[in-house]
């Protein structure tokens, strides 16, 4: 599977961002009713969309450097670790910067999840001929 063209990649990233964000919006609204957490404000929703979008594009940039291998195995595991560990660190820094030390949103996990899901948009080309 060849790498997507830039226009297709932009559309795929927007689609992936909206999909992850809608899931997270539903999760936080359900958490409000189930566990009595604070209802997400419009500002919270903007922060979630921005963090997801940044995470997806970090994953795409990582995928350009190290595309997802076609076969499963150790390379995929190592690649995932090489992406998610720094993404968690960047996500923690974003969380402290955006929401302070105390927060009701897991911005760092959202960022790392979005980076991991975004990195799967670019795969290695198969060598079968």
PDB file of C-alpha atoms in Angstrom, residues 46-107:
ATOM      1  CA  UNK A  46     -11.654  22.820  21.991  1.00  0.00           C
ATOM      2  CA  UNK A  47      -8.658  21.661  24.035  1.00  0.00           C
ATOM      3  CA  UNK A  48      -9.510  18.016  23.327  1.00  0.00           C
ATOM      4  CA  UNK A  49      -9.821  18.613  19.570  1.00  0.00           C
ATOM      5  CA  UNK A  50      -6.550  20.579  19.499  1.00  0.00           C
ATOM      6  CA  UNK A  51      -4.653  17.937  21.488  1.00  0.00           C
ATOM      7  CA  UNK A  52      -6.041  15.108  19.352  1.00  0.00           C
ATOM      8  CA  UNK A  53      -5.156  16.966  16.152  1.00  0.00           C
ATOM      9  CA  UNK A  54      -1.611  17.626  17.394  1.00  0.00           C
ATOM     10  CA  UNK A  55      -1.250  13.988  18.431  1.00  0.00           C
ATOM     11  CA  UNK A  56      -2.458  12.687  15.082  1.00  0.00           C
ATOM     12  CA  UNK A  57       0.023  14.905  13.249  1.00  0.00           C
ATOM     13  CA  UNK A  58       2.848  13.812  15.541  1.00  0.00           C
ATOM     14  CA  UNK A  59       1.933  10.236  14.620  1.00  0.00           C
ATOM     15  CA  UNK A  60       1.888  11.100  10.925  1.00  0.00           C
ATOM     16  CA  UNK A  61       5.325  12.726  11.176  1.00  0.00           C
ATOM     17  CA  UNK A  62       6.614   9.640  12.985  1.00  0.00           C
ATOM     18  CA  UNK A  63       5.007   7.437  10.317  1.00  0.00           C
ATOM     19  CA  UNK A  64       6.853   9.361   7.603  1.00  0.00           C
ATOM     20  CA  UNK A  65      10.157   8.584   9.336  1.00  0.00           C
ATOM     21  CA  UNK A  66       9.317   4.987  10.302  1.00  0.00           C
ATOM     22  CA  UNK A  67       6.296   3.581   8.400  1.00  0.00           C
ATOM     23  CA  UNK A  68       4.173   0.855   9.953  1.00  0.00           C
ATOM     24  CA  UNK A  69       5.540  -2.565   8.901  1.00  0.00           C
ATOM     25  CA  UNK A  70       3.166  -4.894   7.098  1.00  0.00           C
ATOM     26  CA  UNK A  71       3.956  -7.973   9.198  1.00  0.00           C
ATOM     27  CA  UNK A  72       3.388  -8.206  12.926  1.00  0.00           C
ATOM     28  CA  UNK A  73       6.305  -8.790  15.235  1.00  0.00           C
ATOM     29  CA  UNK A  74       9.014  -7.177  17.283  1.00  0.00           C
ATOM     30  CA  UNK A  75       9.504  -4.250  14.929  1.00  0.00           C
ATOM     31  CA  UNK A  76       5.909  -3.111  15.468  1.00  0.00           C
ATOM     32  CA  UNK A  77       6.281  -3.409  19.241  1.00  0.00           C
ATOM     33  CA  UNK A  78       9.549  -1.485  19.265  1.00  0.00           C
ATOM     34  CA  UNK A  79       8.092   1.153  16.920  1.00  0.00           C
ATOM     35  CA  UNK A  80       5.076   1.594  19.188  1.00  0.00           C
ATOM     36  CA  UNK A  81       7.296   2.045  22.242  1.00  0.00           C
ATOM     37  CA  UNK A  82       9.527   4.525  20.405  1.00  0.00           C
ATOM     38  CA  UNK A  83       6.435   6.601  19.635  1.00  0.00           C
ATOM     39  CA  UNK A  84       4.285   6.321  22.746  1.00  0.00           C
ATOM     40  CA  UNK A  85       6.926   6.916  25.421  1.00  0.00           C
ATOM     41  CA  UNK A  86       7.947  10.352  24.051  1.00  0.00           C
ATOM     42  CA  UNK A  87       4.288  11.108  23.210  1.00  0.00           C
ATOM     43  CA  UNK A  88       3.349  10.514  26.849  1.00  0.00           C
ATOM     44  CA  UNK A  89       6.103  12.927  27.931  1.00  0.00           C
ATOM     45  CA  UNK A  90       4.960  15.583  25.477  1.00  0.00           C
ATOM     46  CA  UNK A  91       1.365  14.962  26.566  1.00  0.00           C
ATOM     47  CA  UNK A  92       2.265  15.477  30.237  1.00  0.00           C
ATOM     48  CA  UNK A  93       3.972  18.760  29.341  1.00  0.00           C
ATOM     49  CA  UNK A  94       0.889  19.816  27.351  1.00  0.00           C
ATOM     50  CA  UNK A  95      -1.402  18.924  30.233  1.00  0.00           C
ATOM     51  CA  UNK A  96       0.599  20.942  32.749  1.00  0.00           C
ATOM     52  CA  UNK A  97       0.808  23.855  30.308  1.00  0.00           C
ATOM     53  CA  UNK A  98      -2.878  23.833  29.333  1.00  0.00           C
ATOM     54  CA  UNK A  99      -4.624  22.799  32.532  1.00  0.00           C
ATOM     55  CA  UNK A 100      -2.124  23.036  35.382  1.00  0.00           C
ATOM     56  CA  UNK A 101      -1.055  20.344  37.796  1.00  0.00           C
ATOM     57  CA  UNK A 102      -4.635  19.368  38.731  1.00  0.00           C
ATOM     58  CA  UNK A 103      -6.928  18.326  35.929  1.00  0.00           C
ATOM     59  CA  UNK A 104     -10.025  16.249  35.331  1.00  0.00           C
ATOM     60  CA  UNK A 105      -9.016  15.414  31.765  1.00  0.00           C
ATOM     61  CA  UNK A 106      -6.308  12.887  30.858  1.00  0.00           C
ATOM     62  CA  UNK A 107      -4.739  15.055  28.161  1.00  0.00           C
TER      63      UNK A 107
END
